[in-house]
Amino acid sequence: MNENPFNNTANAFSLKSDKDLKKAHFIFSSMSKPWLVNLGSKATMLALKWHLPVKGIIQDTVFQQFCGGTTDEECMPLVGKMFEKGVSSILDYSVEGKEDEADFDAVVGKKLTLIHMASENNALPFEVVKPTGIGRFYIWQKITENQVLTPEEQAEWERIYNRVDLLCKTAVDNDISLLFDGEETWMQDAADELIGEMMQKYNHGKAYIYNTVQCYRHDRLEYIMELYEHAKAHNYIVGAKIVRGAYMEKERNRAAQKDYPSPICESKEATDEMFNNVMHFILDRLDVVKLCIGTHNELSTLNAMEVLTTKEIEPNTKDVWFGQLYGMSDNLTFNLAALGHNTFKILPFGPIEDVMPYLIRRAQENTSVAGQTGRELTLIKQEMKRRGIS
């Protein structure tokens, strides 16, 4: 694989009009300035809080770049266009920060609707669930820390358990796979345990239930090895979505404040090594572990492609999927699809004010991930030049 297939900008931006491309150039240029991202994030949240008329501006810029719409129906034309290029979608109802039972039940109701929708549309092979979107962070944390629950908290945990089980059963009944997001370490053990239980219960014949493995944690190879051994011993399939991770600064700050060893790899190089080690471990064991590679990193993606070629595994194997967030790394997603690999975009949607925390994270991620914004801008400029856009 001598020539980098991810430099093909005609494939990467085939769905973007000249106007879309100019807008993307403006957005990523703005994101290259951390001070502007921080100022803009704070100003936007204040403007929404004060009900100032900013929704139109948000919708026409960052929202349009990183989200599919305000409702699932609004997302469907885009889902169809991407699927024509061989790219599947995961509709992600990206409402965060809710804390009461009615909100959690509403999210579950929405997810059930999306699972049924997906069962009728080949472009939607997965649905995604954030554990703290269906139950209080505090309860997940108490269980992770082995604290005793009060009777009320125990009843709350049982409701969380039942929500997870209902979502998993519905996914299986509708032949849809369910990806559970990874979150902060101080609540994650409870999620790992519960999702592992659901894998053992439901993952027979196919990986219906996937857990997310955040590889910036230095214990994740050990975790996936233990999960593999348990699955082999108990005759079920593991679903693993591997990512580098989303809460690095928060993790390090908390470890420093509470004076415990940081759970995060000590460097970017160590994180890359952990990601690649976990990926290779799974690629050698696809009979037991099915893999979603969630990365914007070209080298890891090329590496995975080379392993598949070496092992003479067809690009379109259902054992391996590649995924990126909508609005980022189109050069990976669309070029992988053009080469016959299974690819998806995670397509967030929801009311603008509720999706803002997600959008702010995306903006901050693009300023903090070394080279991410620069790479996006370079490719956009390359395509603008190819099209003769000034």
Short mmCIF file of N, CA, C and O in Angstrom, two decimals, residues 132 137 140-146 181-193 212-220 244-256 258 260-265:
data_model
loop_
_atom_site.label_atom_id
_atom_site.label_comp_id
_atom_site.label_asym_id
_atom_site.label_seq_id
_atom_site.Cartn_x
_atom_site.Cartn_y
_atom_site.Cartn_z
N THR A 132 -24.79 7.01 30.87
CA THR A 132 -25.32 8.05 31.75
C THR A 132 -26.47 8.82 31.10
O THR A 132 -27.04 9.71 31.73
N PHE A 137 -25.34 9.39 36.69
CA PHE A 137 -23.90 9.15 36.83
C PHE A 137 -23.59 8.68 38.25
O PHE A 137 -22.79 7.75 38.46
N TRP A 140 -24.06 4.93 38.80
CA TRP A 140 -22.99 4.16 38.15
C TRP A 140 -21.70 4.29 38.98
O TRP A 140 -20.97 3.30 39.16
N GLN A 141 -21.44 5.50 39.48
CA GLN A 141 -20.22 5.73 40.24
C GLN A 141 -20.23 4.95 41.56
O GLN A 141 -19.23 4.33 41.93
N LYS A 142 -21.35 4.97 42.26
CA LYS A 142 -21.43 4.27 43.55
C LYS A 142 -21.16 2.77 43.37
O LYS A 142 -20.48 2.14 44.19
N ILE A 143 -21.69 2.21 42.29
CA ILE A 143 -21.49 0.77 42.05
C ILE A 143 -20.04 0.51 41.67
O ILE A 143 -19.43 -0.46 42.15
N THR A 144 -19.46 1.38 40.84
CA THR A 144 -18.05 1.23 40.47
C THR A 144 -17.17 1.28 41.71
O THR A 144 -16.19 0.53 41.83
N GLU A 145 -17.51 2.13 42.66
CA GLU A 145 -16.71 2.29 43.88
C GLU A 145 -17.12 1.32 44.99
O GLU A 145 -16.64 1.42 46.12
N ASN A 146 -18.00 0.36 44.64
CA ASN A 146 -18.45 -0.67 45.60
C ASN A 146 -19.07 -0.09 46.87
O ASN A 146 -18.88 -0.61 47.97
N ASP A 181 -21.42 3.64 24.63
CA ASP A 181 -20.31 4.59 24.73
C ASP A 181 -19.47 4.33 25.97
O ASP A 181 -19.99 3.87 27.00
N GLY A 182 -18.17 4.69 25.90
CA GLY A 182 -17.33 4.69 27.08
C GLY A 182 -17.39 6.05 27.76
O GLY A 182 -17.57 7.08 27.09
N GLU A 183 -17.25 6.05 29.09
CA GLU A 183 -17.31 7.31 29.83
C GLU A 183 -16.16 7.39 30.85
O GLU A 183 -15.15 6.71 30.69
N GLU A 184 -16.32 8.19 31.89
CA GLU A 184 -15.23 8.41 32.84
C GLU A 184 -14.92 7.14 33.65
O GLU A 184 -15.82 6.37 33.97
N THR A 185 -13.64 7.00 34.02
CA THR A 185 -13.21 5.78 34.71
C THR A 185 -13.96 5.55 36.02
O THR A 185 -14.17 4.40 36.41
N TRP A 186 -14.34 6.63 36.71
CA TRP A 186 -14.93 6.43 38.03
C TRP A 186 -16.39 5.99 37.99
O TRP A 186 -17.02 5.82 39.03
N MET A 187 -16.94 5.80 36.79
CA MET A 187 -18.24 5.13 36.67
C MET A 187 -18.19 3.93 35.72
O MET A 187 -19.13 3.17 35.61
N GLN A 188 -17.05 3.75 35.03
CA GLN A 188 -17.00 2.82 33.90
C GLN A 188 -17.03 1.34 34.30
O GLN A 188 -17.55 0.51 33.55
N ASP A 189 -16.48 0.99 35.47
CA ASP A 189 -16.48 -0.44 35.86
C ASP A 189 -17.90 -0.99 35.93
O ASP A 189 -18.16 -2.13 35.52
N ALA A 190 -18.82 -0.20 36.46
CA ALA A 190 -20.21 -0.65 36.55
C ALA A 190 -20.79 -0.88 35.16
O ALA A 190 -21.50 -1.87 34.92
N ALA A 191 -20.47 0.03 34.23
CA ALA A 191 -20.95 -0.13 32.85
C ALA A 191 -20.30 -1.34 32.19
O ALA A 191 -20.98 -2.15 31.53
N ASP A 192 -18.98 -1.50 32.36
CA ASP A 192 -18.28 -2.66 31.77
C ASP A 192 -18.91 -3.97 32.24
O ASP A 192 -19.12 -4.90 31.45
N GLU A 193 -19.20 -4.02 33.53
CA GLU A 193 -19.76 -5.26 34.09
C GLU A 193 -21.15 -5.55 33.54
O GLU A 193 -21.46 -6.68 33.12
N THR A 212 -17.49 0.04 24.43
CA THR A 212 -16.41 0.90 23.94
C THR A 212 -15.19 0.77 24.83
O THR A 212 -15.29 0.84 26.05
N VAL A 213 -14.03 0.59 24.19
CA VAL A 213 -12.75 0.44 24.88
C VAL A 213 -11.94 1.70 24.63
O VAL A 213 -11.51 1.97 23.51
N GLN A 214 -11.77 2.52 25.68
CA GLN A 214 -11.04 3.78 25.54
C GLN A 214 -9.55 3.52 25.77
O GLN A 214 -9.11 3.32 26.90
N CYS A 215 -8.79 3.53 24.68
CA CYS A 215 -7.41 3.05 24.73
C CYS A 215 -6.41 4.05 25.29
O CYS A 215 -5.22 3.77 25.36
N TYR A 216 -6.88 5.24 25.69
CA TYR A 216 -5.95 6.12 26.42
C TYR A 216 -5.83 5.66 27.87
O TYR A 216 -5.01 6.18 28.62
N ARG A 217 -6.61 4.66 28.26
CA ARG A 217 -6.46 4.03 29.58
C ARG A 217 -5.38 2.95 29.49
O ARG A 217 -5.41 2.11 28.58
N HIS A 218 -4.48 2.93 30.46
CA HIS A 218 -3.37 1.98 30.36
C HIS A 218 -3.73 0.55 30.77
O HIS A 218 -2.91 -0.35 30.66
N ASP A 219 -5.01 0.34 31.18
CA ASP A 219 -5.42 -1.02 31.57
C ASP A 219 -6.30 -1.71 30.54
O ASP A 219 -6.87 -2.77 30.79
N ARG A 220 -6.45 -1.12 29.35
CA ARG A 220 -7.46 -1.63 28.44
C ARG A 220 -7.06 -2.90 27.68
O ARG A 220 -7.93 -3.68 27.31
N ARG A 244 -9.61 6.11 21.00
CA ARG A 244 -8.52 6.58 21.85
C ARG A 244 -9.07 7.12 23.17
O ARG A 244 -8.53 6.83 24.22
N GLY A 245 -10.14 7.90 23.15
CA GLY A 245 -10.75 8.35 24.39
C GLY A 245 -11.15 9.81 24.35
O GLY A 245 -10.62 10.58 23.54
N ALA A 246 -12.08 10.17 25.26
CA ALA A 246 -12.71 11.48 25.16
C ALA A 246 -12.63 12.34 26.43
O ALA A 246 -13.13 13.44 26.43
N TYR A 247 -12.01 11.84 27.50
CA TYR A 247 -12.08 12.59 28.76
C TYR A 247 -10.69 12.77 29.39
O TYR A 247 -10.56 12.80 30.61
N MET A 248 -9.66 12.92 28.57
CA MET A 248 -8.29 12.89 29.07
C MET A 248 -8.01 13.96 30.12
O MET A 248 -7.51 13.65 31.21
N GLU A 249 -8.30 15.21 29.80
CA GLU A 249 -7.98 16.30 30.75
C GLU A 249 -8.75 16.12 32.05
O GLU A 249 -8.20 16.29 33.14
N LYS A 250 -10.01 15.77 31.93
CA LYS A 250 -10.85 15.57 33.12
C LYS A 250 -10.28 14.43 33.98
O LYS A 250 -10.23 14.54 35.22
N GLU A 251 -9.84 13.35 33.33
CA GLU A 251 -9.29 12.21 34.06
C GLU A 251 -8.01 12.60 34.81
O GLU A 251 -7.83 12.29 35.98
N ARG A 252 -7.14 13.28 34.10
CA ARG A 252 -5.86 13.66 34.73
C ARG A 252 -6.07 14.64 35.87
O ARG A 252 -5.43 14.55 36.93
N ASN A 253 -6.96 15.61 35.67
CA ASN A 253 -7.22 16.61 36.71
C ASN A 253 -7.80 15.96 37.96
O ASN A 253 -7.39 16.28 39.08
N ARG A 254 -8.74 15.05 37.78
CA ARG A 254 -9.36 14.40 38.95
C ARG A 254 -8.34 13.54 39.70
O ARG A 254 -8.30 13.54 40.94
N ALA A 255 -7.51 12.82 38.95
CA ALA A 255 -6.48 12.00 39.59
C ALA A 255 -5.53 12.86 40.42
O ALA A 255 -5.15 12.49 41.54
N ALA A 256 -5.18 14.03 39.89
CA ALA A 256 -4.28 14.94 40.62
C ALA A 256 -4.96 15.50 41.86
O ALA A 256 -4.37 15.55 42.94
N LYS A 258 -7.47 14.24 43.59
CA LYS A 258 -7.79 13.24 44.60
C LYS A 258 -6.59 12.35 44.95
O LYS A 258 -6.71 11.39 45.71
N TYR A 260 -4.63 10.10 43.28
CA TYR A 260 -4.49 8.68 42.93
C TYR A 260 -3.79 8.60 41.57
O TYR A 260 -3.77 9.59 40.82
N PRO A 261 -3.19 7.45 41.25
CA PRO A 261 -2.45 7.35 39.97
C PRO A 261 -3.38 7.59 38.79
O PRO A 261 -4.49 7.08 38.75
N SER A 262 -2.92 8.37 37.83
CA SER A 262 -3.73 8.64 36.65
C SER A 262 -4.00 7.34 35.89
O SER A 262 -3.09 6.54 35.67
N PRO A 263 -5.26 7.13 35.48
CA PRO A 263 -5.59 5.93 34.71
C PRO A 263 -5.24 6.07 33.23
O PRO A 263 -5.45 5.14 32.44
N ILE A 264 -4.73 7.24 32.85
CA ILE A 264 -4.49 7.57 31.44
C ILE A 264 -3.03 7.32 31.07
O ILE A 264 -2.13 7.57 31.88
N CYS A 265 -2.81 6.84 29.86
CA CYS A 265 -1.44 6.63 29.36
C CYS A 265 -0.65 7.92 29.50
O CYS A 265 -1.19 9.02 29.34
#
